[in-house]
Amino acid sequence: MRWNAINTFAVPESVKIGSGILYPRLKEFLKPTDRVMLIVDRIVDELYGQDVYAFLEGCCKEVKREFVHAGSLREAFLKSYYIVNRDFDAVIAMGGGKVLDVGKYASSMSKRPFISVPTSISHDGVASPIAVLKCDHNSVRSLDCKIPSYIIMDLDIIKTAPEKLILAGLGDLVSNITALRDWERAVQAGKAKMDDFAYIISGTAVRAILQYTHPDIRDTAFLTQLAESVVLSGLAMNITGNTRPSSGAEHLLSHAIDAAGKGTLHGLQTAVASILVEYLYGGNYEFIRDYLRQAGLPTTFEELGLTYEDYVQVMRTARTTRKNRYTILDEISYDGAYLKKIYDAVYGGTNGRQ
C-alpha cells in the first residue's frame, strides 16, 4: 500500500445558494479596489445585467461589461486577452451555460478568480472543470478549464427562468443514473478507471433529487436541492478530471441528436436517452420514465420532435460521437429488428414501421 497515494483536486472557495443573495454575496466576494469584468448576453443584460453593473460600479474601482453572442472559443480567447491586457482582478459571468462557459474559460486562461452567477439550472456543468464552446464550422468542443472560484445561485432569479430550462437541469442530473452504470461497465471491460469518491458523490447527487417523489420545479426546497445536486455532480467531474461521473451512453445519444441537426435542450435529450439505456441494462427504466413524466419532462423521441427514422440514425451513430467513451452501446446489436424491439419496449411502438 502506498500511503502517499493521495488525489488532490480543487473545489470552489464558496458556493452560496438561497433567495435574495446576489448583491450581498457579490459585496462579500469583491473589494473596493477590484477591477472586474462582467460577462452577460443581451437578454440577461436587459433582465439583470444593467442593475448588476450599476451595483458593481458602486462597490468596485472599475467595471467593464462584455457580451457573449455565439458562445465561441474565439470569444473566450478575446475576453481573456482583454482581461490580462487591462489587468482585471476578477471575472463575473451571469447567465446560462453559454455565458458561464465563456466566462469560465476566459478566467481560466487569464488565471483570474471567476464568480459564476447562473440564471437557470439547465445542466450540471455549473461547477464542472469543462467549458463547452463553439469552434470553426459550428463544431463544439468540451475544453478543460478551472472550476469557478465562487458560485452564487440566487433562487429568486432562477425561479424566473423558463420552465424548460429547469426541467433540462433535472433531466441532465437524472441521467447520472445510467452514466454511473456505464462507468462501472467500462471499468469491468478494462476501458476506464474507477474513482470511488467521485462515484459516490455523483450517485449521492442524483439520489438526493429522486427523494422528491412529486417534484415541483418552482418549489424553493426542490430548487435548492437541484442546485446543490448539480454542484455536486460538477464536483465529481472535477475529482476525476473527466465527465465519466455524469456522462455515459445517454450523452452519446444526445450528441448524436445534435449532430443530426435535430437537437433541443441537452438535458431533455439525455433524460429521454437515459430511459433507453436503463432498459438496455435490464434495469427499472419504468421508474426513470415515470419520474421524468411526473416532473413534466419528455420521455419519448417523438416528444423531442424526432421520428422513428431519426431514432435509428441516432442509435447507429451515437458511438462515433466520442470513440474513447466505452458504454453499453459498444455491446449491442444494431440490426433493424433489434432496434425496433428496443423502441417498441421503451417508447411504445413504431406504428408498424420497420
Short mmCIF file of C-alpha atoms in Angstrom, two decimals, residues 74-349:
data_model
loop_
_atom_site.label_atom_id
_atom_site.label_comp_id
_atom_site.label_asym_id
_atom_site.label_seq_id
_atom_site.Cartn_x
_atom_site.Cartn_y
_atom_site.Cartn_z
CA ARG A 74 -12.85 32.85 -30.13
CA GLU A 75 -14.98 34.98 -27.80
CA ALA A 76 -13.36 33.37 -24.78
CA PHE A 77 -9.87 33.98 -26.20
CA LEU A 78 -10.58 37.64 -26.92
CA LYS A 79 -12.01 38.21 -23.47
CA SER A 80 -9.06 36.50 -21.78
CA TYR A 81 -6.67 38.74 -23.74
CA TYR A 82 -8.63 41.80 -22.66
CA ILE A 83 -8.64 40.63 -19.03
CA VAL A 84 -4.86 40.31 -18.99
CA ASN A 85 -4.24 43.46 -21.04
CA ARG A 86 -6.41 45.60 -18.76
CA ASP A 87 -5.28 43.74 -15.64
CA PHE A 88 -8.73 42.96 -14.28
CA ASP A 89 -8.78 41.37 -10.84
CA ALA A 90 -11.81 39.12 -11.29
CA VAL A 91 -14.33 37.87 -13.84
CA ILE A 92 -18.07 37.64 -13.22
CA ALA A 93 -20.32 35.77 -15.67
CA MET A 94 -24.08 35.92 -15.27
CA GLY A 95 -26.41 33.92 -17.48
CA GLY A 96 -26.97 30.46 -18.90
CA GLY A 97 -24.49 27.79 -19.88
CA LYS A 98 -23.13 29.58 -22.94
CA VAL A 99 -22.26 32.74 -21.00
CA LEU A 100 -20.92 30.85 -17.99
CA ASP A 101 -18.68 28.66 -20.14
CA VAL A 102 -17.18 31.65 -21.94
CA GLY A 103 -16.52 33.30 -18.58
CA LYS A 104 -15.16 30.10 -17.07
CA TYR A 105 -12.72 29.50 -19.90
CA ALA A 106 -11.65 33.15 -20.22
CA SER A 107 -10.94 33.42 -16.49
CA SER A 108 -9.10 30.10 -16.53
CA MET A 109 -6.83 31.18 -19.37
CA SER A 110 -6.18 34.56 -17.76
CA LYS A 111 -5.67 32.99 -14.31
CA ARG A 112 -8.22 35.25 -12.64
CA PRO A 113 -10.81 34.35 -9.98
CA PHE A 114 -14.16 33.51 -11.53
CA ILE A 115 -17.56 34.29 -10.00
CA SER A 116 -20.30 32.23 -11.64
CA VAL A 117 -23.88 33.52 -11.38
CA PRO A 118 -26.28 31.09 -13.09
CA THR A 119 -29.68 32.48 -14.05
CA SER A 120 -31.04 28.96 -14.57
CA ILE A 121 -30.18 25.35 -13.72
CA SER A 122 -30.30 23.86 -17.20
CA HIS A 123 -27.40 21.40 -16.88
CA ASP A 124 -24.86 20.01 -14.40
CA GLY A 125 -21.87 21.98 -15.69
CA VAL A 126 -22.13 24.87 -13.22
CA ALA A 127 -19.25 23.61 -11.09
CA SER A 128 -17.55 21.37 -13.63
CA PRO A 129 -13.99 21.75 -14.97
CA ILE A 130 -15.35 21.73 -18.53
CA ALA A 131 -16.31 24.56 -20.87
CA VAL A 132 -18.37 23.69 -23.95
CA LEU A 133 -17.57 26.22 -26.69
CA LYS A 134 -18.28 26.56 -30.39
CA CYS A 135 -15.35 26.32 -32.78
CA ASP A 136 -14.97 26.57 -36.55
CA HIS A 137 -17.78 25.31 -38.80
CA ASN A 138 -20.17 25.25 -35.81
CA SER A 139 -18.38 22.30 -34.24
CA VAL A 140 -18.45 22.13 -30.45
CA ARG A 141 -15.57 21.24 -28.15
CA SER A 142 -15.51 20.34 -24.47
CA LEU A 143 -12.41 22.04 -23.09
CA ASP A 144 -10.65 21.57 -19.77
CA CYS A 145 -10.53 24.60 -17.50
CA LYS A 146 -10.56 25.60 -13.84
CA ILE A 147 -13.77 25.42 -11.86
CA PRO A 148 -15.36 28.65 -10.59
CA SER A 149 -13.82 30.27 -7.53
CA TYR A 150 -17.24 31.38 -6.31
CA ILE A 151 -20.76 30.28 -7.26
CA ILE A 152 -23.82 32.39 -6.43
CA MET A 153 -27.16 30.70 -7.14
CA ASP A 154 -29.91 33.20 -6.29
CA LEU A 155 -33.17 31.26 -6.26
CA ASP A 156 -35.24 34.41 -6.77
CA ILE A 157 -33.54 34.73 -10.17
CA ILE A 158 -33.53 31.02 -11.01
CA LYS A 159 -37.27 30.75 -10.29
CA THR A 160 -37.96 33.20 -13.11
CA ALA A 161 -36.15 31.06 -15.68
CA PRO A 162 -38.27 29.36 -18.36
CA GLU A 163 -39.69 26.07 -17.09
CA LYS A 164 -37.98 24.04 -19.81
CA LEU A 165 -34.54 25.17 -18.61
CA ILE A 166 -35.14 23.91 -15.08
CA LEU A 167 -36.57 20.67 -16.47
CA ALA A 168 -33.44 20.29 -18.60
CA GLY A 169 -31.27 20.61 -15.50
CA LEU A 170 -33.31 17.94 -13.76
CA GLY A 171 -33.06 15.67 -16.80
CA ASP A 172 -29.30 16.10 -17.04
CA LEU A 173 -28.94 15.20 -13.37
CA VAL A 174 -31.24 12.15 -13.52
CA SER A 175 -29.13 10.80 -16.39
CA ASN A 176 -26.32 10.29 -13.85
CA ILE A 177 -28.10 7.01 -13.09
CA THR A 178 -27.13 5.47 -16.42
CA ALA A 179 -23.82 7.32 -16.64
CA LEU A 180 -22.71 5.53 -13.48
CA ARG A 181 -23.84 2.18 -14.90
CA ASP A 182 -21.71 2.80 -17.99
CA TRP A 183 -18.76 3.81 -15.84
CA GLU A 184 -18.95 0.52 -13.95
CA ARG A 185 -19.28 -1.37 -17.23
CA ALA A 186 -16.25 0.38 -18.72
CA VAL A 187 -14.17 -0.47 -15.64
CA GLN A 188 -15.19 -4.13 -15.91
CA ALA A 189 -14.16 -4.10 -19.58
CA GLY A 190 -10.79 -2.56 -18.73
CA LYS A 191 -11.68 0.65 -20.59
CA ALA A 192 -11.78 3.07 -17.65
CA LYS A 193 -10.56 3.57 -14.10
CA MET A 194 -12.88 3.95 -11.15
CA ASP A 195 -12.70 6.81 -8.68
CA ASP A 196 -14.81 5.67 -5.75
CA PHE A 197 -15.13 9.12 -4.20
CA ALA A 198 -16.38 10.72 -7.41
CA TYR A 199 -18.73 7.79 -7.97
CA ILE A 200 -20.24 8.24 -4.51
CA ILE A 201 -20.66 11.99 -4.96
CA SER A 202 -22.38 11.63 -8.34
CA GLY A 203 -24.70 8.95 -7.01
CA THR A 204 -25.49 10.99 -3.91
CA ALA A 205 -26.36 13.99 -6.08
CA VAL A 206 -28.97 12.12 -8.10
CA ARG A 207 -30.39 10.14 -5.16
CA ALA A 208 -30.97 13.37 -3.26
CA ILE A 209 -33.18 14.77 -6.01
CA LEU A 210 -35.04 11.47 -6.50
CA GLN A 211 -36.26 11.76 -2.90
CA TYR A 212 -38.65 14.40 -4.21
CA THR A 213 -41.22 11.90 -5.44
CA HIS A 214 -43.55 14.67 -6.63
CA PRO A 215 -41.10 17.24 -7.99
CA ASP A 216 -42.36 20.83 -8.19
CA ILE A 217 -39.84 22.84 -10.17
CA ARG A 218 -40.96 26.13 -8.61
CA ASP A 219 -40.73 24.88 -5.03
CA THR A 220 -37.89 26.52 -3.11
CA ALA A 221 -36.85 23.34 -1.31
CA PHE A 222 -36.77 21.36 -4.56
CA LEU A 223 -34.80 24.07 -6.39
CA THR A 224 -32.34 24.27 -3.51
CA GLN A 225 -31.71 20.53 -3.72
CA LEU A 226 -31.44 20.66 -7.51
CA ALA A 227 -28.87 23.45 -7.22
CA GLU A 228 -26.89 21.53 -4.61
CA SER A 229 -27.03 18.35 -6.69
CA VAL A 230 -25.76 19.94 -9.91
CA VAL A 231 -22.88 21.45 -7.95
CA LEU A 232 -22.05 18.02 -6.51
CA SER A 233 -22.24 16.47 -9.97
CA GLY A 234 -19.79 19.06 -11.26
CA LEU A 235 -17.51 18.42 -8.31
CA ALA A 236 -17.48 14.70 -9.14
CA MET A 237 -16.25 15.54 -12.63
CA ASN A 238 -13.58 17.80 -11.18
CA ILE A 239 -12.32 14.97 -8.97
CA THR A 240 -11.87 12.60 -11.91
CA GLY A 241 -10.74 15.26 -14.36
CA ASN A 242 -13.28 13.98 -16.90
CA THR A 243 -17.03 13.67 -17.39
CA ARG A 244 -17.36 9.96 -16.56
CA PRO A 245 -19.37 10.53 -13.34
CA SER A 246 -22.20 12.16 -15.29
CA SER A 247 -21.81 11.17 -18.94
CA GLY A 248 -22.42 7.78 -20.49
CA ALA A 249 -24.37 6.33 -23.39
CA GLU A 250 -27.25 8.74 -22.78
CA HIS A 251 -24.92 11.65 -23.50
CA LEU A 252 -23.58 9.98 -26.65
CA LEU A 253 -27.15 9.61 -27.86
CA SER A 254 -27.76 13.28 -27.11
CA HIS A 255 -24.63 14.24 -29.05
CA ALA A 256 -25.87 12.16 -31.98
CA ILE A 257 -29.20 14.00 -31.92
CA ASP A 258 -27.29 17.29 -32.07
CA ALA A 259 -25.07 16.02 -34.88
CA ALA A 260 -28.17 15.12 -36.89
CA GLY A 261 -29.34 18.71 -36.61
CA LYS A 262 -32.36 17.71 -34.53
CA GLY A 263 -31.21 18.98 -31.15
CA THR A 264 -33.16 20.73 -28.43
CA LEU A 265 -32.06 21.31 -24.84
CA HIS A 266 -29.27 18.94 -23.82
CA GLY A 267 -30.86 17.86 -20.54
CA LEU A 268 -34.17 16.96 -22.17
CA GLN A 269 -32.33 14.73 -24.64
CA THR A 270 -30.22 12.96 -22.01
CA ALA A 271 -33.36 12.37 -19.96
CA VAL A 272 -35.14 10.59 -22.82
CA ALA A 273 -31.98 8.66 -23.70
CA SER A 274 -31.43 7.53 -20.11
CA ILE A 275 -34.72 5.62 -20.19
CA LEU A 276 -33.45 3.64 -23.17
CA VAL A 277 -30.04 2.99 -21.63
CA GLU A 278 -31.60 1.77 -18.38
CA TYR A 279 -33.69 -0.64 -20.46
CA LEU A 280 -30.55 -1.96 -22.17
CA TYR A 281 -29.13 -2.72 -18.73
CA GLY A 282 -32.27 -4.58 -17.73
CA GLY A 283 -32.89 -2.00 -15.02
CA ASN A 284 -36.02 -0.27 -13.79
CA TYR A 285 -36.43 2.01 -16.78
CA GLU A 286 -40.12 2.47 -15.92
CA PHE A 287 -39.10 4.26 -12.71
CA ILE A 288 -36.96 6.76 -14.62
CA ARG A 289 -39.67 7.23 -17.24
CA ASP A 290 -42.43 7.77 -14.68
CA TYR A 291 -40.33 10.15 -12.58
CA LEU A 292 -39.43 12.27 -15.59
CA ARG A 293 -43.01 12.25 -16.86
CA GLN A 294 -44.37 13.33 -13.49
CA ALA A 295 -41.91 16.21 -13.40
CA GLY A 296 -43.06 17.33 -16.84
CA LEU A 297 -40.12 16.19 -18.97
CA PRO A 298 -40.40 14.48 -22.36
CA THR A 299 -39.98 10.71 -22.18
CA THR A 300 -40.02 9.66 -25.85
CA PHE A 301 -38.14 10.51 -29.03
CA GLU A 302 -41.45 11.66 -30.50
CA GLU A 303 -41.85 14.23 -27.73
CA LEU A 304 -38.42 15.58 -28.69
CA GLY A 305 -39.75 16.07 -32.23
CA LEU A 306 -37.88 13.05 -33.62
CA THR A 307 -39.19 10.33 -35.92
CA TYR A 308 -38.51 6.61 -35.75
CA GLU A 309 -36.07 7.05 -38.62
CA ASP A 310 -34.27 9.71 -36.58
CA TYR A 311 -34.08 7.26 -33.68
CA VAL A 312 -32.46 4.60 -35.86
CA GLN A 313 -29.90 7.08 -37.17
CA VAL A 314 -29.11 8.32 -33.67
CA MET A 315 -28.66 4.79 -32.34
CA ARG A 316 -26.32 3.82 -35.16
CA THR A 317 -24.14 6.94 -34.95
CA ALA A 318 -24.01 7.60 -31.19
CA ARG A 319 -20.84 5.55 -30.58
CA THR A 320 -18.93 7.65 -33.11
CA THR A 321 -19.56 10.92 -31.27
CA ARG A 322 -16.96 10.01 -28.66
CA LYS A 323 -14.97 6.98 -29.68
CA ASN A 324 -12.94 6.72 -26.46
CA ARG A 325 -16.04 6.59 -24.24
CA TYR A 326 -16.90 2.91 -23.68
CA THR A 327 -20.58 2.33 -22.92
CA ILE A 328 -23.22 -0.33 -23.31
CA LEU A 329 -23.67 0.94 -26.87
CA ASP A 330 -20.43 -0.89 -27.67
CA GLU A 331 -22.04 -4.20 -26.75
CA ILE A 332 -25.42 -4.25 -28.51
CA SER A 333 -26.61 -5.19 -31.99
CA TYR A 334 -27.68 -2.53 -34.48
CA ASP A 335 -29.79 -4.87 -36.52
CA GLY A 336 -33.04 -3.22 -37.59
CA ALA A 337 -35.23 -5.78 -35.85
CA TYR A 338 -33.38 -5.35 -32.55
CA LEU A 339 -33.56 -1.56 -32.73
CA LYS A 340 -37.30 -1.82 -33.35
CA LYS A 341 -37.67 -4.12 -30.35
CA ILE A 342 -35.93 -1.56 -28.12
CA TYR A 343 -38.06 1.29 -29.46
CA ASP A 344 -41.31 -0.61 -29.05
CA ALA A 345 -40.45 -1.64 -25.49
CA VAL A 346 -39.21 1.73 -24.27
CA TYR A 347 -41.18 4.27 -26.25
CA GLY A 348 -44.35 2.44 -27.12
CA GLY A 349 -44.10 1.25 -30.71
#
